[in-house]
CSV table of C-alpha atoms in Angstrom, one decimal:
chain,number,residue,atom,x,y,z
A,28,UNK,CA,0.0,0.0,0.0
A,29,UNK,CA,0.8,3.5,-0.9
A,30,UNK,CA,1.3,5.4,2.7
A,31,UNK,CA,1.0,8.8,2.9
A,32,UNK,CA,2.1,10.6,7.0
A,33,UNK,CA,2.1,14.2,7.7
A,34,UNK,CA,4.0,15.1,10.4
A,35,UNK,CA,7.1,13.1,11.5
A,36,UNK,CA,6.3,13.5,15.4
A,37,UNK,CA,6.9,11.2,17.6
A,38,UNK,CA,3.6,9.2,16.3
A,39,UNK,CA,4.1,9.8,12.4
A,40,UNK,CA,7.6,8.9,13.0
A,41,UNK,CA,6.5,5.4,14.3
A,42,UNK,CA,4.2,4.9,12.4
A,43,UNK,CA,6.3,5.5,9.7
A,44,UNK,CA,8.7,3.2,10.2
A,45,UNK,CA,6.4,0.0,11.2
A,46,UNK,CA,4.8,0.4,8.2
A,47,UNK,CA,8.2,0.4,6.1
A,48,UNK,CA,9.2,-2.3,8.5
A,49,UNK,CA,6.3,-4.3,6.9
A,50,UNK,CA,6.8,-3.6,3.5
A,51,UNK,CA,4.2,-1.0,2.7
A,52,UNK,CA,6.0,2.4,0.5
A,53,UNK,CA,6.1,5.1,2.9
A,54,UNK,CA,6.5,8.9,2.4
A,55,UNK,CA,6.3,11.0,5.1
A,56,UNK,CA,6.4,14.9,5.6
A,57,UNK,CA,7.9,17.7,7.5
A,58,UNK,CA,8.8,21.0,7.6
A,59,UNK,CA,11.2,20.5,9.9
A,60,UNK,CA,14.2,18.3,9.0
A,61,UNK,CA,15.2,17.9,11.9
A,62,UNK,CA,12.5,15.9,12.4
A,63,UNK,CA,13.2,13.3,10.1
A,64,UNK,CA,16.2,12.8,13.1
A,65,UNK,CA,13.4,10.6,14.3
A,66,UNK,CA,13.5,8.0,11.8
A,67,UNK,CA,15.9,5.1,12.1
A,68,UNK,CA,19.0,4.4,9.3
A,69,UNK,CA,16.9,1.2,8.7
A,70,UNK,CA,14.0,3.2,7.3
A,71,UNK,CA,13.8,3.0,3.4
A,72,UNK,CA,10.9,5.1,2.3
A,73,UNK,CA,11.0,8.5,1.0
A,74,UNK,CA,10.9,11.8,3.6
A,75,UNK,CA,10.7,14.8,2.2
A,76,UNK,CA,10.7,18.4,3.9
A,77,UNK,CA,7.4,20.7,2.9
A,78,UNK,CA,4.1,22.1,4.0
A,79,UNK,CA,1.7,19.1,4.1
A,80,UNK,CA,-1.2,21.7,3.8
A,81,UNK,CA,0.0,22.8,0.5
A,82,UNK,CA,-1.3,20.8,-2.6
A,83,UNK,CA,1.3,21.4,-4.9
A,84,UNK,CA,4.1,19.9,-2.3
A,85,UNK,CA,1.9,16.5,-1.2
A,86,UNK,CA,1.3,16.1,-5.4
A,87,UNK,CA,5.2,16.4,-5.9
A,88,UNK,CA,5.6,14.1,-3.1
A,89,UNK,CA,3.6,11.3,-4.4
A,90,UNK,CA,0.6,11.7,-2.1
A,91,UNK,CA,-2.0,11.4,-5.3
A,92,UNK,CA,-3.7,7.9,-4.7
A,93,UNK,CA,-2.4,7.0,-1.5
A,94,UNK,CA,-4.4,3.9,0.4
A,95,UNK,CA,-3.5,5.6,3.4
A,96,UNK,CA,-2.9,9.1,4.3
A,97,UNK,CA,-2.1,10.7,7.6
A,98,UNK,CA,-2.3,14.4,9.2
A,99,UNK,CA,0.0,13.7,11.9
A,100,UNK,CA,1.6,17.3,12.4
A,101,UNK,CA,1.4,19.0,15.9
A,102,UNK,CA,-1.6,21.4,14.3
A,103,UNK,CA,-5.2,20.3,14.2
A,104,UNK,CA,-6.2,23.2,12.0
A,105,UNK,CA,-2.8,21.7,9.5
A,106,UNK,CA,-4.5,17.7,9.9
A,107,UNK,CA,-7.6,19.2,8.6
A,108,UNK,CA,-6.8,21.2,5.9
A,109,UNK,CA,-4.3,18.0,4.8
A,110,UNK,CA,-7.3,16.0,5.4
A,111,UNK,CA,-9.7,17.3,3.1
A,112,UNK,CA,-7.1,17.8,0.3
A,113,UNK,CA,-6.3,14.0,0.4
A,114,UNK,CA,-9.8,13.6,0.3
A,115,UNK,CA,-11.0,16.0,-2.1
A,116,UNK,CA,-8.3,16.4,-4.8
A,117,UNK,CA,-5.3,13.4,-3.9
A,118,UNK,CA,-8.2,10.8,-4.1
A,119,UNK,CA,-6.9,9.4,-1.2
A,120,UNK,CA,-8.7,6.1,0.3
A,121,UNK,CA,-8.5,6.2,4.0
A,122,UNK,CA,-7.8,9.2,5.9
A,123,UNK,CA,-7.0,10.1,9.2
A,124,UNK,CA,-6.8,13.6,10.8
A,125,UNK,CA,-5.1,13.9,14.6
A,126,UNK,CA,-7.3,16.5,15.5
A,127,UNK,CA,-6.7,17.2,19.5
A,128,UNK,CA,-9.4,19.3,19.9
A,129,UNK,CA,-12.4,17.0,20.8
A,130,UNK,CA,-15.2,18.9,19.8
A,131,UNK,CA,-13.2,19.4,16.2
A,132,UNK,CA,-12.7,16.2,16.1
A,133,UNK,CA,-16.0,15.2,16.5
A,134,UNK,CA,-17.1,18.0,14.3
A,135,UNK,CA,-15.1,16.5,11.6
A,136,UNK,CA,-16.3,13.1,11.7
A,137,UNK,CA,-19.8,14.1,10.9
A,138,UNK,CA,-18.3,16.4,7.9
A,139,UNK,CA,-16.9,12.5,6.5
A,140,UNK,CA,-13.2,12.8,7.7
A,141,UNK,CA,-11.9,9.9,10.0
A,142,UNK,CA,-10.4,11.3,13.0
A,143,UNK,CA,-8.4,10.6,16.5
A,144,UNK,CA,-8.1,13.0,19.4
A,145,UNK,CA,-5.4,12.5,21.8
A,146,UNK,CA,-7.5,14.6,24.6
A,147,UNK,CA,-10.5,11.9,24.6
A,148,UNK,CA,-8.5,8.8,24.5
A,149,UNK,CA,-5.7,10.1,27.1
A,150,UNK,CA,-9.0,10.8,29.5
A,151,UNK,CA,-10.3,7.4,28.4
A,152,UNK,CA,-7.4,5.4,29.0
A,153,UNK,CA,-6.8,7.3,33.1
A,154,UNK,CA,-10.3,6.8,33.8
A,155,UNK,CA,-10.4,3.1,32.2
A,156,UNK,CA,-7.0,2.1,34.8
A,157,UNK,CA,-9.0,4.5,38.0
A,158,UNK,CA,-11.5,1.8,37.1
A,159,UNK,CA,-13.9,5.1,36.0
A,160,UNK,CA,-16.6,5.3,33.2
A,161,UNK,CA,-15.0,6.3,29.8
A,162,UNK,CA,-16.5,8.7,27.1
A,163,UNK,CA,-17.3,6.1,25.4
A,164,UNK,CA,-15.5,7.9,22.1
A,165,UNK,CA,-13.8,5.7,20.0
A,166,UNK,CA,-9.9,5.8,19.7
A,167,UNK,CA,-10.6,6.5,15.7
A,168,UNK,CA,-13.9,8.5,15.4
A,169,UNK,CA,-15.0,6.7,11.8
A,170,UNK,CA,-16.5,9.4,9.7
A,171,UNK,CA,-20.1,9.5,10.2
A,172,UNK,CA,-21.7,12.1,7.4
A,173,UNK,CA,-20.7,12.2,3.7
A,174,UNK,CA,-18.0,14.9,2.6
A,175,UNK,CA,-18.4,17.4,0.0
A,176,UNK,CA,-18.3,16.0,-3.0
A,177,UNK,CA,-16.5,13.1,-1.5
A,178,UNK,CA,-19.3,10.7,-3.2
A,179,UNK,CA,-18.9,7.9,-1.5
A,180,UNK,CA,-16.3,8.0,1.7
A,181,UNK,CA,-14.2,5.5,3.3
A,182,UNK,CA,-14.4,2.7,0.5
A,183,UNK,CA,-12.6,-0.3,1.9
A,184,UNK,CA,-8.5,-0.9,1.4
A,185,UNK,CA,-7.4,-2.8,-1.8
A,186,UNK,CA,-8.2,-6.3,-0.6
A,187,UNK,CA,-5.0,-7.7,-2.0
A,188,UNK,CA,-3.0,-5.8,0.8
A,189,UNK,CA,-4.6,-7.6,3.7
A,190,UNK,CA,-5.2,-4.5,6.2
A,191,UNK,CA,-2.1,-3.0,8.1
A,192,UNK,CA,0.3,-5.9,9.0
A,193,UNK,CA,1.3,-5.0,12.4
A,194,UNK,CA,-1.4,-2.0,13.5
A,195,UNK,CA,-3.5,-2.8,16.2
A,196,UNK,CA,-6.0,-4.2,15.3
A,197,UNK,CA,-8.6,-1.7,16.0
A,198,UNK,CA,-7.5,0.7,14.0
A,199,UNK,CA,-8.8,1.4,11.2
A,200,UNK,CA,-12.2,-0.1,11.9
A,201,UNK,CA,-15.1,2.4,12.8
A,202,UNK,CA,-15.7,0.5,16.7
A,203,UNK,CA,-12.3,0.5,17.6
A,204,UNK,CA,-12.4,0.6,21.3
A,205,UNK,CA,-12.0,3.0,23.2
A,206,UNK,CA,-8.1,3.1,23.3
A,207,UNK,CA,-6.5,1.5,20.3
A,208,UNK,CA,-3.2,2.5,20.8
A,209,UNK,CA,-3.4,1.5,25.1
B,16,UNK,CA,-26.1,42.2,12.4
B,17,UNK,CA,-23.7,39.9,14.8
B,18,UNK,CA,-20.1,39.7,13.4
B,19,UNK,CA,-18.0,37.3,14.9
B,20,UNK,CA,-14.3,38.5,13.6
B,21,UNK,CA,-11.4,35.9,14.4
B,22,UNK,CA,-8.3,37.3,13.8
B,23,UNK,CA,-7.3,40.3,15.4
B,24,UNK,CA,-4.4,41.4,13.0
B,25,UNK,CA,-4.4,44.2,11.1
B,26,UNK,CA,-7.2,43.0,8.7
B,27,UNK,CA,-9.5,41.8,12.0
B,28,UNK,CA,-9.0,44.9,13.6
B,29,UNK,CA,-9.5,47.4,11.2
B,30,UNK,CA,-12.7,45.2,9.8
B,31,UNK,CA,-14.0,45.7,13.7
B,32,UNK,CA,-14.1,49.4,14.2
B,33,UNK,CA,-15.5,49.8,10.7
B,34,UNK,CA,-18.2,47.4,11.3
B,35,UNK,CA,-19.0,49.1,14.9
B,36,UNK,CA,-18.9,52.8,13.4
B,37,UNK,CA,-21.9,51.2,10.9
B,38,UNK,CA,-23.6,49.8,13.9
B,39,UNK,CA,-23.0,46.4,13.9
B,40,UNK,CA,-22.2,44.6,17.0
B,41,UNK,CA,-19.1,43.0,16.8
B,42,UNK,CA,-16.9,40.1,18.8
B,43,UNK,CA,-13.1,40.0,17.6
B,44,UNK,CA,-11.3,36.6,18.9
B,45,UNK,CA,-7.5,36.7,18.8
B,46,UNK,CA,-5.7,34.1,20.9
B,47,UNK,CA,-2.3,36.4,21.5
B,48,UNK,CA,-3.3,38.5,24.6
B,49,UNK,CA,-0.7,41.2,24.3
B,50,UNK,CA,-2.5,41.7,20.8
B,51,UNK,CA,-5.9,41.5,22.4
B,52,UNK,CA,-5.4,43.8,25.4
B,53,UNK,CA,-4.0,46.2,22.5
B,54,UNK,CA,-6.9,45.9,20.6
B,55,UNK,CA,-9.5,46.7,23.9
B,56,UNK,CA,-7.8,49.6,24.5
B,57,UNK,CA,-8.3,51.1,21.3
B,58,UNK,CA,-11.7,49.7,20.4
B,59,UNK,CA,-13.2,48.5,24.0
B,60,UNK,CA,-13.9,44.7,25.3
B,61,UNK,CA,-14.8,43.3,22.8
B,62,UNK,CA,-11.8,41.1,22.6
B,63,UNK,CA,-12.3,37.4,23.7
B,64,UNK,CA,-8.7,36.7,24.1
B,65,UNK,CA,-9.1,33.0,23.0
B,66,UNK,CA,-8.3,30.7,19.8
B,67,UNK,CA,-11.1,30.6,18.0
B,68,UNK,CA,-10.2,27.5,16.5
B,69,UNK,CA,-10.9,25.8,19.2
B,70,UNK,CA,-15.0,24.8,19.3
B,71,UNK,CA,-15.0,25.0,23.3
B,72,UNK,CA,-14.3,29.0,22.8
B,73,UNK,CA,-15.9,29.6,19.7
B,74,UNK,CA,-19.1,28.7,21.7
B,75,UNK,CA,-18.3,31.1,24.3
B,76,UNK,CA,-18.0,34.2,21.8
B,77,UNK,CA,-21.4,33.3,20.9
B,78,UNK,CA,-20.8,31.9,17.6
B,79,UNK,CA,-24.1,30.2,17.7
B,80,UNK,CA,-26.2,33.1,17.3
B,81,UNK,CA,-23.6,35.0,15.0
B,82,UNK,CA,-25.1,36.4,11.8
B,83,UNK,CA,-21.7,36.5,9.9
B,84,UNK,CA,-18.2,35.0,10.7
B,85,UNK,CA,-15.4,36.6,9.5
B,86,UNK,CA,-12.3,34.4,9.7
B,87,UNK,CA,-9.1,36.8,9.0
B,88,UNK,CA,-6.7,34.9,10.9
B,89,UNK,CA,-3.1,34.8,8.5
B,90,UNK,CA,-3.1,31.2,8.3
B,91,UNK,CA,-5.7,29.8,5.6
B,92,UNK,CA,-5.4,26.4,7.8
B,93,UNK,CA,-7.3,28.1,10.7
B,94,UNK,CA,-9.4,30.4,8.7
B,95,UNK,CA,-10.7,27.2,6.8
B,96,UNK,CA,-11.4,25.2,10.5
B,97,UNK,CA,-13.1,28.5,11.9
B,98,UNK,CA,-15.7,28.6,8.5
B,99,UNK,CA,-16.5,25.3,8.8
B,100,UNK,CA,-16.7,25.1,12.3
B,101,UNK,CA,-19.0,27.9,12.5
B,102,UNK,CA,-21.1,26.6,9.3
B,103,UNK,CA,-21.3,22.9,10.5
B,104,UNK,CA,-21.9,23.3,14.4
B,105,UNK,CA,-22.9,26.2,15.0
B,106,UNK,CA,-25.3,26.7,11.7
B,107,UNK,CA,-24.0,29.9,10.9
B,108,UNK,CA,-25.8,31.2,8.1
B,109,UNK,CA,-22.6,33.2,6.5
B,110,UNK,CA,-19.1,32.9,6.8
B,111,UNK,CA,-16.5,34.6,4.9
B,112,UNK,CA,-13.0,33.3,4.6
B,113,UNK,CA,-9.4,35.3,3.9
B,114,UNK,CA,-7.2,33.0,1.7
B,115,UNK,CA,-3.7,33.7,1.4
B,116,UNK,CA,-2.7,30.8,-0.7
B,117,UNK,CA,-4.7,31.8,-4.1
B,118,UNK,CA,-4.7,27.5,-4.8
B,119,UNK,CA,-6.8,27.0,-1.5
B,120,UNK,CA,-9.6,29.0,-2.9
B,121,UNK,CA,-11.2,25.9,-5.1
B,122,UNK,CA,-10.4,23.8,-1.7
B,123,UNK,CA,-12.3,26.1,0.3
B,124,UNK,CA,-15.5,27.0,-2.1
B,125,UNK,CA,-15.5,23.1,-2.5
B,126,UNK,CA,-16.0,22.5,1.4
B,127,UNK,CA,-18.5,25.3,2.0
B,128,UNK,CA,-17.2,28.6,2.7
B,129,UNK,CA,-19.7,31.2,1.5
B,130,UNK,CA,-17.5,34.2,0.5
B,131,UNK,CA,-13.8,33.5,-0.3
B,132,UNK,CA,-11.5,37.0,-0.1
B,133,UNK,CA,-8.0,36.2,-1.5
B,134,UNK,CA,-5.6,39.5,-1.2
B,135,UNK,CA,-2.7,37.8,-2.8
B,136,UNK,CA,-5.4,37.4,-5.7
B,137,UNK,CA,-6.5,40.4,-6.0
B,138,UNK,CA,-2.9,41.8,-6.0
B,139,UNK,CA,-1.8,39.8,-8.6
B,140,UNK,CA,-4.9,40.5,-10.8
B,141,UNK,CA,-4.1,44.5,-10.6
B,142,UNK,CA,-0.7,43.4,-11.3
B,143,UNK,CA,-1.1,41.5,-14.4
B,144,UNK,CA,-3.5,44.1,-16.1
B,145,UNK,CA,-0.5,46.6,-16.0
B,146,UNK,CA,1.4,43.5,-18.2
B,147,UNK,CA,0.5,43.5,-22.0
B,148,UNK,CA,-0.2,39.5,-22.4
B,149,UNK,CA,-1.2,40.5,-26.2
B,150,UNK,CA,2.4,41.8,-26.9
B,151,UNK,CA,5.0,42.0,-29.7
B,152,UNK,CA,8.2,40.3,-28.6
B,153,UNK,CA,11.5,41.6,-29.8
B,154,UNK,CA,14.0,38.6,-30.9
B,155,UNK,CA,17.0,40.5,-31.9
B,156,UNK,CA,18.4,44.0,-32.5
B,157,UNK,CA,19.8,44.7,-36.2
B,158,UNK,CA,23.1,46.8,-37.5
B,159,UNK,CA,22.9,49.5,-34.8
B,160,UNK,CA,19.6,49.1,-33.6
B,161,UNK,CA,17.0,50.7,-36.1
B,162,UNK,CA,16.4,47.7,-37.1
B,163,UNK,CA,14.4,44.5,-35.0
B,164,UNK,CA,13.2,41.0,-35.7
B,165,UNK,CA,9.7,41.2,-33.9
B,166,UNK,CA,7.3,38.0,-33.3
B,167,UNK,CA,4.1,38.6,-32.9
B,168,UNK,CA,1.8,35.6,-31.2
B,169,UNK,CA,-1.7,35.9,-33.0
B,170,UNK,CA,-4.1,35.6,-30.3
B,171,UNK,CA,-8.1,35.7,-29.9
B,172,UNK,CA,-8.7,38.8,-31.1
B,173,UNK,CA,-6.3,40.2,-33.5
B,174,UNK,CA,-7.7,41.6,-36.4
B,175,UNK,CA,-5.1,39.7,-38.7
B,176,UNK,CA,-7.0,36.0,-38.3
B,177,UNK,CA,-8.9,34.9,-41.2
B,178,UNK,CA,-7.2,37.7,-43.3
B,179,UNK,CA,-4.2,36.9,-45.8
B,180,UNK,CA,-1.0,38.7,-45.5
B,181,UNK,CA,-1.5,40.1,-48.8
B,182,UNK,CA,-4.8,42.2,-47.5
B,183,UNK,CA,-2.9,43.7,-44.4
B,184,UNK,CA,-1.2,47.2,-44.5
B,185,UNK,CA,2.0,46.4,-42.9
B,186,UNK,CA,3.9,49.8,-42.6
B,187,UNK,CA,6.9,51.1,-45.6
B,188,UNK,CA,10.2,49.5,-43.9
B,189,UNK,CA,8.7,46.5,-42.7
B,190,UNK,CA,8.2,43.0,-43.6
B,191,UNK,CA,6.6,39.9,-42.7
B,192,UNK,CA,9.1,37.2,-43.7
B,193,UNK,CA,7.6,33.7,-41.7
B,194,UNK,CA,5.2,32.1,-40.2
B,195,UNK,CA,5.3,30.1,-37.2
B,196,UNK,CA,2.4,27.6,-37.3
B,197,UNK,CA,2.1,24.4,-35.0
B,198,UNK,CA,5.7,24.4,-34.8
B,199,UNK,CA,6.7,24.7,-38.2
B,200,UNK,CA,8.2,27.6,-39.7
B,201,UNK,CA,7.7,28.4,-42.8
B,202,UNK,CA,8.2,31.6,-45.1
B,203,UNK,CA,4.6,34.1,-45.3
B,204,UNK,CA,3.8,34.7,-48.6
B,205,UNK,CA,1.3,36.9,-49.5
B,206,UNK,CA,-1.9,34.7,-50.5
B,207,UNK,CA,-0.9,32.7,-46.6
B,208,UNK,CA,-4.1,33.2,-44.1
B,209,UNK,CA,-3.9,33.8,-40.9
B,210,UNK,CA,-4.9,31.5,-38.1
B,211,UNK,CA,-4.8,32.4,-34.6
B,212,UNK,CA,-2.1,30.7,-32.4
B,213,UNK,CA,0.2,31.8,-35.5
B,214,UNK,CA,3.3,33.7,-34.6
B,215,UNK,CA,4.6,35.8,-37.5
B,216,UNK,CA,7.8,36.7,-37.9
B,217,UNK,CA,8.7,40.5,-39.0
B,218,UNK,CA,11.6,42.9,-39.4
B,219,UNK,CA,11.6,46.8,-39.6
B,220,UNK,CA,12.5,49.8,-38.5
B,221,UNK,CA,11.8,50.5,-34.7
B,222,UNK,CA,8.9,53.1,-35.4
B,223,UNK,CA,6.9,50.8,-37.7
B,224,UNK,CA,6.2,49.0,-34.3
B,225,UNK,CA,2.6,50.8,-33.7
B,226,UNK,CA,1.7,50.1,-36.9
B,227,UNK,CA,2.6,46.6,-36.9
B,228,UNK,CA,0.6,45.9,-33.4
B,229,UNK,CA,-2.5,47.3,-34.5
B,230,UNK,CA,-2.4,45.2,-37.6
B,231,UNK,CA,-1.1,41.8,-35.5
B,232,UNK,CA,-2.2,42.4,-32.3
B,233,UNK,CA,-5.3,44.9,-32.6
B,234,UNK,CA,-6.1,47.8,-29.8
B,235,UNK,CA,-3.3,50.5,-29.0
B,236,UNK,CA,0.0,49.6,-28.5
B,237,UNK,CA,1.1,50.2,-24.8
B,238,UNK,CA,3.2,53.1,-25.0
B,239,UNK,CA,7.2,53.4,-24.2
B,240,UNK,CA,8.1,49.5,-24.0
């Protein structure tokens, strides 16, 4: 699969490199290249420095058609806008925005974009060890309305691929638990 | 009318005290509270000094029952997030979006912001109408200079289409010696028609140029290039 991350953070970074590690083709962004200091030697897909909210840069970096694309960065207001361009011009097929903001990112989900707040599931996974109630949010919020001109949203993967190799396996799927990544 | 500005720049400021001198009532949010404090000095509190990217605070301004939002933050990211924020969950009726990158403007019509201002736009529109794009283009320079090769590109427009060479009056002291046509070049004769994307090739004296760009081109040549 085609693998398209935003943002090498700490997450993006990881992400990155289990993905290479199982033999999808990476590219991940930054702005920073320092950031990329993040990745091991051992990673072999592309990184490239640019703006992942600028169309132009994700087109030259091979974002068009990716499976999977990622807004990772340290912005909500960046994920989203990187978000909807996968979506709406790159064509791509699934799409996650980090959006940390948890009324954004509930916002975002009914406007058809697949999101995951760090806020909620911190709060969930605290209360779930204090033995409290959770939010009952999902790690991923799965897109709930239709997007603009999106026609139909979140298609499945290519089948051939088999799903992430390696991702939890919660993931990707709309119910995915409360804490995916706990 | 309610005007919900977010932004408190230059743009967010200046919209604010002209919107409250024409009677509106008017909530600026602008997250940097050195710049906010400024701002309620000048104009009074009407400064939430919170990022109005953020839903939690957006509520708080009273976004719900705003008429208009008015996002002039300087990053087209945020402005973007605050339009559809205030669109999609607070169901307001207008919002109006300041695009710096003139490429996000499709991107943000296409996801439902109502009015789309793009300075950088607008500059570069007032800047290309000062640039002839209908222009004669000078190849080369000749003995000392009285002389020039000229190409013109015949574009939509120019009165030369659809008319042989023969039938134009090119001016005493210059010629029309080839023809440029889908790549091809090829020497004009006189009974050879016109078709626009041609570029024909000339040589004359400097001061036949006029002459040459109202036959080629059509309008007034710019004067003094």
């Amino acid at each position: 699969m085609k693998i398209v991350i935003v943002g090498c953070g700490r997450v993006g970074a990881a992400l990155a490199e289990g993905f290479d590690a199982s033999g999808h083709q990476v590219v991940i962004l930054d702005i920073s290249t320092r950031a990329f200091d993040r990745l091991s030697s051992a990673f072999r897909g592309s990184a490239i420095r640019g703006d992942g909210t600028d169309e132009d840069v994700l087109r030259r970096a091979g974002a068009d058609g990716a499976d999977v694309f990622l807004a990772f960065t340290e912005g909500d207001n960046r994920n989203v806008m990187a978000a909807q361009l996968a979506v709406e011009n790159l064509s791509a097929v699934k799409v996650i925005a980090k959006i940390n903001d948890p009324v954004r990112a509930a916002a975002y989900a009914d406007l058809g974009i697949a999101t995951i707040c760090r806020t909620s599931m911190l709060t969930d996974a605290v209360h779930e060890y204090l033995g409290l109630a959770g939010s009952g949010m999902p790690g991923v919020i799965a897109p709930t309305g239709g997007h603009h001109g999106g026609g139909e949203h979140e298609p499945a993967l290519p089948a051939a691929t088999g799903g992430l190799a390696g991702s939890p396996a919660g993931a990707g799927s709309p119910a995915g638990g409360s804490a995916a990544e706990a | 009318m309610f005007v919900l500005v977010v932004g408190g720049g230059k743009v967010g400021y200046y919209l604010a005290k002209e919107l409250i001198e024409n009677g509106h009532e008017v909530v600026v949010m602008e997250k940097d509270r050195t710049r906010a404090a400024q701002i309620t000095d000048e104009i009074g509190s009407i400064v939430v000094a919170q990022d109005g990217c953020e839903g939690k605070y957006l509520g708080e301004a009273g976004c719900a029952r705003a008429d208009i939002v008015a996002a002039v933050t300087g990053d087209d990211e945020d402005n973007l997030v605050i339009c559809q924020m205030a669109k999609h969950h607070f169901d307001v009726r207008r919002t109006i979006a300041r695009v710096n990158n003139p490429k996000n403007e499709d991107l943000f019509r296409h996801l439902g912001v109502d009015e789309i201002i793009s300075p950088t736009r607008m500059i570069l529109g007032s800047i290309e109408q000062d640039i002839p794009v209908h222009e004669l283009l000078h190849l080369a320079g000749l003995g000392s200079g009285e002389l020039e090769i000229i190409e013109a590109h015949l574009q939509k427009g120019s009165p030369a289409i659809g008319r042989a060479t023969a039938d134009l009056s090119i001016p005493e002291g210059c010629s029309l010696f080839a023809i440029v046509r889908d790549g091809v070049a090829t020497a004009l004769r006189p009974e050879t028609v016109l078709r626009e994307g041609d570029k024909v090739i000339a040589i004359g004296r400097a001061d036949c140029e006029a002459k040459l760009h109202e036959q080629l081109i059509g309008g007034v040549a710019p004067s003094a290039v």
